[in-house]
Tab-separated table of C-alpha atoms (C1' of nucleotides) in Angstrom:
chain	number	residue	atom	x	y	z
A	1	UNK	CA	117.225	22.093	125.182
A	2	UNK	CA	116.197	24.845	127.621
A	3	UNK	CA	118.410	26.794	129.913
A	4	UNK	CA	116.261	27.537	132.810
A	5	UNK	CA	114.556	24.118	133.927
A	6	UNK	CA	113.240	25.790	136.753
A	7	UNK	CA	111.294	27.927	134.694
A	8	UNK	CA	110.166	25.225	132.281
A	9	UNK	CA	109.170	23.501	135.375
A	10	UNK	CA	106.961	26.403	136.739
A	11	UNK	CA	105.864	27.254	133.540
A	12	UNK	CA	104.280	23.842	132.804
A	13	UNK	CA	102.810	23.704	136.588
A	14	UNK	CA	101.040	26.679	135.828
A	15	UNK	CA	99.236	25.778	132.877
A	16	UNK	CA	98.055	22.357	134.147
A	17	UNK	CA	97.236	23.580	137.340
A	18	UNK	CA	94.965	26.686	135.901
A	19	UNK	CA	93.352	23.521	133.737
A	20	UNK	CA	93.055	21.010	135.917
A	21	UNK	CA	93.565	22.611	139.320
A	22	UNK	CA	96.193	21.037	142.441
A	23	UNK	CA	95.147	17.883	142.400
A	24	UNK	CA	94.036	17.216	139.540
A	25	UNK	CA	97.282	17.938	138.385
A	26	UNK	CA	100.216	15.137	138.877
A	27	UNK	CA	104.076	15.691	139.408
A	28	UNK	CA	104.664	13.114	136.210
A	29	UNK	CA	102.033	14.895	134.370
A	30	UNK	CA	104.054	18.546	135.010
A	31	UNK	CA	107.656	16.321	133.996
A	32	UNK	CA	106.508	15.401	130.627
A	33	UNK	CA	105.206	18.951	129.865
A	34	UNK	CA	108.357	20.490	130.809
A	35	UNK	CA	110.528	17.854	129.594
A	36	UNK	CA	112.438	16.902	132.778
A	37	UNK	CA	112.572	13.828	134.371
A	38	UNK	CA	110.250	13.488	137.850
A	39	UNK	CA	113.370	14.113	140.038
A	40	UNK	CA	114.327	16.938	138.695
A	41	UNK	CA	111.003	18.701	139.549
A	42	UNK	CA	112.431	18.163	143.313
A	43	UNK	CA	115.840	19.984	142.860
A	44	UNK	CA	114.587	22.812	142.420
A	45	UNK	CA	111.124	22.279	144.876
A	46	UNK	CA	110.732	20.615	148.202
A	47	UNK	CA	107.538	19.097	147.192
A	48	UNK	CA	104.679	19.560	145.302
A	49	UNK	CA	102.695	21.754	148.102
A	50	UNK	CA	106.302	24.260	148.129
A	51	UNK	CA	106.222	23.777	144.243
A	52	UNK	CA	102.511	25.400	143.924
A	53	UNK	CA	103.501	27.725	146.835
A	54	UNK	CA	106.309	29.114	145.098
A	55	UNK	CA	104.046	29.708	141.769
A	56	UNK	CA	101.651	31.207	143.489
A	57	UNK	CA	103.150	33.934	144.991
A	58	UNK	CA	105.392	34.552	141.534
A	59	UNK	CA	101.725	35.008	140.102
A	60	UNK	CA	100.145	37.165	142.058
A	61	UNK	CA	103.124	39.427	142.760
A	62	UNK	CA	103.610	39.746	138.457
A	63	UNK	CA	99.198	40.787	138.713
A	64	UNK	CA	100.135	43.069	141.669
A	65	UNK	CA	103.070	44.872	140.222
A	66	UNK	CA	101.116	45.542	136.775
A	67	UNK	CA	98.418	47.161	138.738
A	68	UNK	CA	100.463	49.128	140.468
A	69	UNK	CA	103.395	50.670	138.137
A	70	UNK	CA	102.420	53.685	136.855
A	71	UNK	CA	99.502	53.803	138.977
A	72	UNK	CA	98.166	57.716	139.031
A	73	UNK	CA	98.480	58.170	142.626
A	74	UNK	CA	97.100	61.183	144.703
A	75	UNK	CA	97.687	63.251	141.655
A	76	UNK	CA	95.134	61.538	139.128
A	77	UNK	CA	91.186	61.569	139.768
A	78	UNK	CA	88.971	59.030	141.294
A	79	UNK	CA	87.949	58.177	137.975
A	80	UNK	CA	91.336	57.948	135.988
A	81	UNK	CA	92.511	55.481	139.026
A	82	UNK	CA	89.460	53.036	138.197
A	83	UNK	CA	90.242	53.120	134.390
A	84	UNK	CA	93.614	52.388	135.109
A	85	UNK	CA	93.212	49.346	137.634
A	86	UNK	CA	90.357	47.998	135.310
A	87	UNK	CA	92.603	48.114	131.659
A	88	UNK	CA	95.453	46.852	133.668
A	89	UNK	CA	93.707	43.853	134.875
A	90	UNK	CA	92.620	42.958	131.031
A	91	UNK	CA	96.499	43.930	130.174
A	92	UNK	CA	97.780	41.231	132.492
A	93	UNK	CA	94.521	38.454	132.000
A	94	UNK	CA	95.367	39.037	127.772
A	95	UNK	CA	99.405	38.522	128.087
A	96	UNK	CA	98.851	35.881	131.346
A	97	UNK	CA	95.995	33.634	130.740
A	98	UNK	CA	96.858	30.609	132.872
A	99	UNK	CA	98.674	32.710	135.307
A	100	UNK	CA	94.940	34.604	135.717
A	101	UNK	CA	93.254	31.511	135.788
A	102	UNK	CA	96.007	29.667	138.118
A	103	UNK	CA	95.229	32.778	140.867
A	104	UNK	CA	91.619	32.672	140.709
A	105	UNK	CA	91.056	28.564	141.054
A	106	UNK	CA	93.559	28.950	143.652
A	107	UNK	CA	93.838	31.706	146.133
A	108	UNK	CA	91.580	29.697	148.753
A	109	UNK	CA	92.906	25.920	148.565
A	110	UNK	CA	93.769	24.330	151.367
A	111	UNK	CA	97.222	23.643	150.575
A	112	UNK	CA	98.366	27.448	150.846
A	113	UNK	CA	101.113	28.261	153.249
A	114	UNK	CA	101.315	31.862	155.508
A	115	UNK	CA	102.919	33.438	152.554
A	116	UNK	CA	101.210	33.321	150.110
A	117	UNK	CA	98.041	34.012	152.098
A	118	UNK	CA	99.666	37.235	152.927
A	119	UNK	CA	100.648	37.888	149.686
A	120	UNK	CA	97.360	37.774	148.653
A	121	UNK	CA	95.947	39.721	150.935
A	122	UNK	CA	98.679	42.506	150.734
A	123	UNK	CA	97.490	42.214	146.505
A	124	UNK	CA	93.714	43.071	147.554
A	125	UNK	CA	94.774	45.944	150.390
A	126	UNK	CA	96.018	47.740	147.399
A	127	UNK	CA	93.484	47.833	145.642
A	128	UNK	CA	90.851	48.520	148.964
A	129	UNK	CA	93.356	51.206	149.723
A	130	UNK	CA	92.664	53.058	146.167
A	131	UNK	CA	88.850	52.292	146.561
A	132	UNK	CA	88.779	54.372	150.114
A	133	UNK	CA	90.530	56.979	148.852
A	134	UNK	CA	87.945	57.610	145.723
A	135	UNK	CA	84.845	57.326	148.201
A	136	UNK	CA	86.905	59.667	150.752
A	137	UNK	CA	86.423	62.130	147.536
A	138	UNK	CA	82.976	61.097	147.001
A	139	UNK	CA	83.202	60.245	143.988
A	140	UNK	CA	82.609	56.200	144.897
A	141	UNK	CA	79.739	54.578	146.748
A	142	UNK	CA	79.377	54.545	150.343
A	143	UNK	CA	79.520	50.048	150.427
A	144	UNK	CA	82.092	48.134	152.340
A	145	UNK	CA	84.936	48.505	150.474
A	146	UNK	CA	85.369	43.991	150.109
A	147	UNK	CA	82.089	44.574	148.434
A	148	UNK	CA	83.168	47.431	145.525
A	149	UNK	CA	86.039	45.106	145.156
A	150	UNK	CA	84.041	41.759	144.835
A	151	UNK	CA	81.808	43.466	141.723
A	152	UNK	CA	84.599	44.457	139.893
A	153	UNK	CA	86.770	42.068	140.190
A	154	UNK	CA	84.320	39.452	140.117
A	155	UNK	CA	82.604	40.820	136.825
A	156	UNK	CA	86.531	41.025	135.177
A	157	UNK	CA	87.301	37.302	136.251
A	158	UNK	CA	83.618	35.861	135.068
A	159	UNK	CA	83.970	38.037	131.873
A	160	UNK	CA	87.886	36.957	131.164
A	161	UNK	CA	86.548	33.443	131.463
A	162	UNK	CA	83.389	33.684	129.136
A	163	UNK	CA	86.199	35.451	126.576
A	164	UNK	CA	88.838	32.209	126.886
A	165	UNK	CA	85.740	30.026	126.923
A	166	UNK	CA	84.875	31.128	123.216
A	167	UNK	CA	81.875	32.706	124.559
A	168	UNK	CA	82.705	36.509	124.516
A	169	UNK	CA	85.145	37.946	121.667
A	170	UNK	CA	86.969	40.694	123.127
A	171	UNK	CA	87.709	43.801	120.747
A	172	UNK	CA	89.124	47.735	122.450
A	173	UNK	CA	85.861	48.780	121.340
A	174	UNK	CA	83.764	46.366	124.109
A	175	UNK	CA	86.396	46.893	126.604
A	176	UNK	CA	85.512	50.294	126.983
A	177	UNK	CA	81.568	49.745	126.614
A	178	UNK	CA	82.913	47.088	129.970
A	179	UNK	CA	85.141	49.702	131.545
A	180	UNK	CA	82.108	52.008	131.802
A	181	UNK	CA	79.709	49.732	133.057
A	182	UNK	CA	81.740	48.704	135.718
A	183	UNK	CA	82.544	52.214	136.777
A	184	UNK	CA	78.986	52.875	136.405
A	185	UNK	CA	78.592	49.612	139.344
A	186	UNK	CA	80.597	51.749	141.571
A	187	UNK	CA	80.583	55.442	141.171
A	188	UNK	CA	77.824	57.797	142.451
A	189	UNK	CA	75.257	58.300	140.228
B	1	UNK	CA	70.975	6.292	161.297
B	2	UNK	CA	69.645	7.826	158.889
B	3	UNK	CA	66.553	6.991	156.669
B	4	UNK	CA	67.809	7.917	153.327
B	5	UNK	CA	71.939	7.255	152.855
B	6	UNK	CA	72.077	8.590	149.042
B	7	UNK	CA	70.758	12.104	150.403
B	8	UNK	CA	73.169	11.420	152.815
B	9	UNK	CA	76.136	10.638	151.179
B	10	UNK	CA	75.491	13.615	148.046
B	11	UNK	CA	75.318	16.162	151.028
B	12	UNK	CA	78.429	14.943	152.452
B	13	UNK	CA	79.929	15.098	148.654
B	14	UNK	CA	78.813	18.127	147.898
B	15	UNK	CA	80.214	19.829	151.222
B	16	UNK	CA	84.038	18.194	150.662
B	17	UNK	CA	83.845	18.560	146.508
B	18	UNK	CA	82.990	22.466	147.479
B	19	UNK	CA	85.672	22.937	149.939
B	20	UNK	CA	88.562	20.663	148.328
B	21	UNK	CA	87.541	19.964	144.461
B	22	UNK	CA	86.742	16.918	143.122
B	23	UNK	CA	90.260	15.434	142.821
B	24	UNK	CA	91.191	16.642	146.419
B	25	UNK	CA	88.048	14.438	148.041
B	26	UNK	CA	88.643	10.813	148.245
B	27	UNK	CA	85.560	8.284	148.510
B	28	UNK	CA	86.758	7.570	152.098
B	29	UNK	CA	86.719	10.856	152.850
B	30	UNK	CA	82.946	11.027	151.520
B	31	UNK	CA	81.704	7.744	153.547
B	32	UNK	CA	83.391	8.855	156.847
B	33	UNK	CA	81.220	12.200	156.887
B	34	UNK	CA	78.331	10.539	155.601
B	35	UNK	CA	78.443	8.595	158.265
B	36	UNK	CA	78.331	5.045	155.686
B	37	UNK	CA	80.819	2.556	155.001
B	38	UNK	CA	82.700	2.940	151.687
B	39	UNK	CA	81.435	0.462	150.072
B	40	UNK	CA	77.787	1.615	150.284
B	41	UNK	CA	78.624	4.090	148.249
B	42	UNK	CA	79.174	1.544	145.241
B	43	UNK	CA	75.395	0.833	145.819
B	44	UNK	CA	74.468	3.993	144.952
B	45	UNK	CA	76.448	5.657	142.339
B	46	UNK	CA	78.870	3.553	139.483
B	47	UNK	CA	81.556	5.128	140.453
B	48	UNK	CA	82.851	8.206	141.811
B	49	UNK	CA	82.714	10.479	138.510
B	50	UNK	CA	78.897	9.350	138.136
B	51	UNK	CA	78.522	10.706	142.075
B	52	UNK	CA	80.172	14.322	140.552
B	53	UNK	CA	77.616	14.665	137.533
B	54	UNK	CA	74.122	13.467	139.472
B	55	UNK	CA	75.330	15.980	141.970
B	56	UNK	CA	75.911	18.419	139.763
B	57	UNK	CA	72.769	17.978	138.122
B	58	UNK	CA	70.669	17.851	141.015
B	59	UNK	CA	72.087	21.484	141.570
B	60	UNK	CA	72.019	23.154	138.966
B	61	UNK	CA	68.229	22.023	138.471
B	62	UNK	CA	67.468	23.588	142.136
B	63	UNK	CA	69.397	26.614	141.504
B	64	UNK	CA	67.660	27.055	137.924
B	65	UNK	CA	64.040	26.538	139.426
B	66	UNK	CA	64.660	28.840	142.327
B	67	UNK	CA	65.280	31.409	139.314
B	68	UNK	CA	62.391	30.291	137.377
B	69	UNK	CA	59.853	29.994	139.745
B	70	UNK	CA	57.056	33.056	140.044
B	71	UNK	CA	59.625	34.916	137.551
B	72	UNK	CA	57.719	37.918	136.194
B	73	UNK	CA	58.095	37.343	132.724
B	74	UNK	CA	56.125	38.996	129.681
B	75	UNK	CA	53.933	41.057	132.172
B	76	UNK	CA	56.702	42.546	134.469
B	77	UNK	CA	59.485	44.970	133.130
B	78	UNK	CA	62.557	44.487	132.960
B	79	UNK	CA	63.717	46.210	136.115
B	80	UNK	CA	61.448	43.941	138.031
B	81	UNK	CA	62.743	40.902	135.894
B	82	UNK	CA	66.362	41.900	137.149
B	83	UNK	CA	65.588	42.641	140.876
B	84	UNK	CA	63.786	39.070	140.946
B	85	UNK	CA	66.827	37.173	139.217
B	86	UNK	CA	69.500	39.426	141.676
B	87	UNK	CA	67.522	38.429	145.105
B	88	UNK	CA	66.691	34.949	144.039
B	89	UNK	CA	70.263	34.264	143.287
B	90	UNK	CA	71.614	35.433	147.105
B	91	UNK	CA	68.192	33.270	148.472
B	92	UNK	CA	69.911	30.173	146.937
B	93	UNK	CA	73.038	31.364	148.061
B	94	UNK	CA	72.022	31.892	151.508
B	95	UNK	CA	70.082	28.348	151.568
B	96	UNK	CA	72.417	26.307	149.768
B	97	UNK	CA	76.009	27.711	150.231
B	98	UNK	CA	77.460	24.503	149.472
B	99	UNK	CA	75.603	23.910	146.183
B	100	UNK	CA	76.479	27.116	145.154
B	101	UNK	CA	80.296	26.918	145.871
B	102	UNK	CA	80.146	23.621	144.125
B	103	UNK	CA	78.205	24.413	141.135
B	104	UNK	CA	80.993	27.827	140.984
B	105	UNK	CA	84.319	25.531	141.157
B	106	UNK	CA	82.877	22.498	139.057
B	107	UNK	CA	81.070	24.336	136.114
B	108	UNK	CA	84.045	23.551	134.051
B	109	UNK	CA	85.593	20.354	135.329
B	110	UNK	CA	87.087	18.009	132.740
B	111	UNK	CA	84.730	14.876	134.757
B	112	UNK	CA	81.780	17.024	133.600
B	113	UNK	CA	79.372	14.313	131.421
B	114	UNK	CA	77.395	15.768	128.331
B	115	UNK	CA	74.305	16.124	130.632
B	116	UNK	CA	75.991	18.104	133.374
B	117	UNK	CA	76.978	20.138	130.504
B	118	UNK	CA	73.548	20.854	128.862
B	119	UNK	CA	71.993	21.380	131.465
B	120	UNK	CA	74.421	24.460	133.031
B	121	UNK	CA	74.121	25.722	129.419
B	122	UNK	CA	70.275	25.516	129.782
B	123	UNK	CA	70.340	27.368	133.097
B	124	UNK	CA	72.212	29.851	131.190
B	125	UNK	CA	70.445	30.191	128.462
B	126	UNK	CA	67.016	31.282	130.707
B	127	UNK	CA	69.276	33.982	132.262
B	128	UNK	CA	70.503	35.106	128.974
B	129	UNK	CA	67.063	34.921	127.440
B	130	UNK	CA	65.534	37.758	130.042
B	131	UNK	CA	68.920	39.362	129.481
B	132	UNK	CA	67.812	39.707	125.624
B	133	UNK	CA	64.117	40.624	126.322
B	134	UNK	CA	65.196	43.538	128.096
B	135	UNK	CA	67.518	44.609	125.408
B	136	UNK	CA	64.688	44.665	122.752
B	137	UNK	CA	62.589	46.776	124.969
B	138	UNK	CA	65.228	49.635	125.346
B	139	UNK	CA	66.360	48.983	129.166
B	140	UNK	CA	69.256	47.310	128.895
B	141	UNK	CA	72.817	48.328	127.392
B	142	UNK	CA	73.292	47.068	124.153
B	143	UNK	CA	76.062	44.660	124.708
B	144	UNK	CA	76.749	40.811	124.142
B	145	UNK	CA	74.212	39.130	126.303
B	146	UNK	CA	76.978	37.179	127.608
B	147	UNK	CA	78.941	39.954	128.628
B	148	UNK	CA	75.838	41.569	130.780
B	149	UNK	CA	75.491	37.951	132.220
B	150	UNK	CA	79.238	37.526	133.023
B	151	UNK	CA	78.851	41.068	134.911
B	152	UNK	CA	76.210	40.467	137.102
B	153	UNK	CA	77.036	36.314	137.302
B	154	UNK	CA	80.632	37.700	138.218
B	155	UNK	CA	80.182	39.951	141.022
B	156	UNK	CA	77.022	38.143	142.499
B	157	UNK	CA	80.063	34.880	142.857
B	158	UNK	CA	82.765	37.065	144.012
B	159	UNK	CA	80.082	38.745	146.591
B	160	UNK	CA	79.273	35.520	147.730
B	161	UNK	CA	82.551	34.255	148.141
B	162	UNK	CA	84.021	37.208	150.364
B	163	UNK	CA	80.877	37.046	152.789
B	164	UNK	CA	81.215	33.274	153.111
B	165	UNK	CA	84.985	34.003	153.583
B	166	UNK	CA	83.829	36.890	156.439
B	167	UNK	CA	84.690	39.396	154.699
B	168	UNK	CA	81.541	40.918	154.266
B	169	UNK	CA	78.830	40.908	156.385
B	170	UNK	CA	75.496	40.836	154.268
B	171	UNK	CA	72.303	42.588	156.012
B	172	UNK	CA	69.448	42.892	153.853
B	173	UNK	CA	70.176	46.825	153.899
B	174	UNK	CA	73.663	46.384	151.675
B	175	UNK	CA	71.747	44.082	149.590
B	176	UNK	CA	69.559	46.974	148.535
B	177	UNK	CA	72.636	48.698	147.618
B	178	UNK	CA	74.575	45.553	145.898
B	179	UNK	CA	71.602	45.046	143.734
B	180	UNK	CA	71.189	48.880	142.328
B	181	UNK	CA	75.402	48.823	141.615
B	182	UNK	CA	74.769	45.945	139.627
B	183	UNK	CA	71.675	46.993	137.975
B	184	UNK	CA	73.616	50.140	137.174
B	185	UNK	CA	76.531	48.438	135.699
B	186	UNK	CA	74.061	46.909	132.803
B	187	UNK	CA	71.227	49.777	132.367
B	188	UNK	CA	71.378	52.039	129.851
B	189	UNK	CA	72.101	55.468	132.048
C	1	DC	C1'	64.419	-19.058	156.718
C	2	DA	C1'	65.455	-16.419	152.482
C	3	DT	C1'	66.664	-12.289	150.628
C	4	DA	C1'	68.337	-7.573	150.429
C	5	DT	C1'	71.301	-4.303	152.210
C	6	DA	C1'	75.346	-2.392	154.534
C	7	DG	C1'	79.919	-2.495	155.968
C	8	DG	C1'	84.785	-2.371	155.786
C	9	DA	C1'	88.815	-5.253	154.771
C	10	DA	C1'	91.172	-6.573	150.498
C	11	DT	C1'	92.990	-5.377	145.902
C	12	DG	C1'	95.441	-3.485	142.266
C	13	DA	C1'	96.418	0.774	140.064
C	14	DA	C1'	98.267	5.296	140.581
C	15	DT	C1'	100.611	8.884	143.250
C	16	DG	C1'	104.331	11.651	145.503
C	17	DT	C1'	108.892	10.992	146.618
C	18	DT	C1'	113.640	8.943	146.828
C	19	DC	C1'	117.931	7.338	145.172
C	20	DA	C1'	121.479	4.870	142.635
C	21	DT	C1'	123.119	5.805	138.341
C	22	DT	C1'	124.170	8.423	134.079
C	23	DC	C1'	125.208	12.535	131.741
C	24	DC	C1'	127.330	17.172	131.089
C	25	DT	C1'	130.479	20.589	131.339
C	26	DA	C1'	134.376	22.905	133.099
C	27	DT	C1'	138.816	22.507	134.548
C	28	DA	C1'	143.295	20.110	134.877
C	29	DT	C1'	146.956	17.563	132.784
C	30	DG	C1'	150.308	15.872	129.360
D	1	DC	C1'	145.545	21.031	121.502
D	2	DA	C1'	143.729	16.608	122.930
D	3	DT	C1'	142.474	13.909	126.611
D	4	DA	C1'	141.393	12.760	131.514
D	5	DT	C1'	138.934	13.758	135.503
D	6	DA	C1'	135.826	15.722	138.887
D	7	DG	C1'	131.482	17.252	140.566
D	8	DG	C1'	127.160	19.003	140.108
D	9	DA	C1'	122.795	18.246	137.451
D	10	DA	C1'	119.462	15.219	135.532
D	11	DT	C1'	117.264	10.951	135.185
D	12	DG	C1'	113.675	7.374	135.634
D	13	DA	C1'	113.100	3.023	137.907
D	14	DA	C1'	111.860	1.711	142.616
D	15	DC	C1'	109.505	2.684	147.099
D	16	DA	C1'	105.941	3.472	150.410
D	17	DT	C1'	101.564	5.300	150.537
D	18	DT	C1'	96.973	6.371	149.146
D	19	DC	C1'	93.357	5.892	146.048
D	20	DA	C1'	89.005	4.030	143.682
D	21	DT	C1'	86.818	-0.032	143.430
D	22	DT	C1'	85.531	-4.903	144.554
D	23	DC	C1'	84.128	-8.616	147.372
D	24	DC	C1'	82.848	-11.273	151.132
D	25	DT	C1'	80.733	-11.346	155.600
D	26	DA	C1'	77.353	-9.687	158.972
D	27	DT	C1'	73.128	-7.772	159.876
D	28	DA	C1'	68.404	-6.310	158.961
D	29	DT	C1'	63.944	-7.243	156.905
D	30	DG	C1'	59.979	-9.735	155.216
DNA sequence: CATATAGGAATGAATGTTCATTCCTATATG
DNA sequence: CATATAGGAATGAACATTCATTCCTATATG
């Protein structure tokens, strides 16, 4: 028996959320995964909406604080910053799967409350801070800086999902090959 | 009142499936914006997972013939090829926001029927098929064609996403732009 | 008038949520 | 040390609500 139902709880959520998405996904159906009765689920959560709420912003703050610890700051080049941010992602997507996939089906549902809007968008002004600071030192192309950020990002999500969809087998070798076409999507050439 | 109610009720469908999901619309929901009772519906479609998969077909197909259609194929090279597939990809987009959204959060839904299936792997394949032609002729990095396609498939979504979200504003100037980053990230350089 | 079509109330199954009850565990008591 | 007791934690059956689907009536069409 597990000590932290609250975690087993959230844990559970997670996966069959990032597989089946909000409501697709049903409070018995996250019980039986985590092996607690239904009621339990709602001593630790208001309700479903605070339950998903709650995972949410535990998700993207674990993405957010990968990217950031460690990140080579003013001192490291335009270049280093990008290699960093891009392994990073792959770090978190290999050792967090459904927490990836759990972010990405549902950063814009309709059942997200102020806070973890916010959180979100504080996630993404972190990384469009770093961006403006690498075209400031022209090494990165003049676009709007949502755009830089919708190619990369966009191209690691769609190529994280080909790879748990069978489709793509990832070894360090093509990572790099990826890292360097994405930078190549970005920098000035 | 309208002369055809299934064209009705699919675009009502496809709006609320492509802002909610398919488990977060509700067949009431569907007749009250297609202005039908719910019944009606039942006239037209078995049942409401049948409703999801003609849908789905029905955009995929337009989406894959948009691509298709005056494609320059063994006469034009391969940077031609690429600039047609980029710009007819935002055309649909800008035409059929909706279907696109849709097609983007549904692709891998667990209602999905074996025809849905084949035919988003056929509209796939085409893509991934120009993908390979290039290779052979030396233009194109030599890496999994599914990786190249999850690349420019990824940021093309993402791009789409933040200007529908008004994020980005898209004049036909940054599209320029967009299109070389992306035909930068898969070149060979 | 006969038939086809549309509508929306009716239905039963399923959902999120509540609550009376049971189960643990830690402390108190002899 | 063995047993009794208290109080929070966990449970799952029960509740109100909402859902997909069906069915019967009203209207349109020929």
């Amino acid at each position: 028996m597990s000590k932290n139902k609250q975690e087993d709880i959230l844990e559970a959520a997670m996966q069959l959320f990032a597989e089946r998405g909000y409501d697709g996904t049903t409070i018995p159906m996250i019980a039986d995964k985590a092996k607690v009765g239904a009621g339990t689920i709602y001593r630790y959560f208001d309700n479903k909406e605070s339950l998903v709420n709650s995972l949410f912003v535990k998700c993207v703050t674990q993405f957010s604080d990968i990217l950031n610890s460690e990140f080579p700051g003013n001192s490291g080049d335009v270049r280093e910053q990008f290699s960093h941010i891009f392994y990073r992602m792959f770090q978190f997507a290999k050792h967090n799967p459904y927490a990836l996939l759990f972010i990405d089906s549902h950063c814009m549902g309709y059942y997200l409350n102020e806070e973890s809007n916010k959180v979100y968008d504080d996630f993404l002004a972190f990384i469009i801070g770093a961006i403006e600071k690498g075209q400031e030192r022209g090494a990165i192309r003049q676009l709007p800086s949502n755009a830089l950020i919708a190619i990369v990002y966009g191209a690691f999500i769609m190529l994280f999902k080909m790879e748990q969809a069978g489709a793509l087998e990832n070894t360090g070798q093509l990572l790099e090959e990826l890292e360097e076409s994405c930078w190549n999507a970005v920098r000035i050439i």
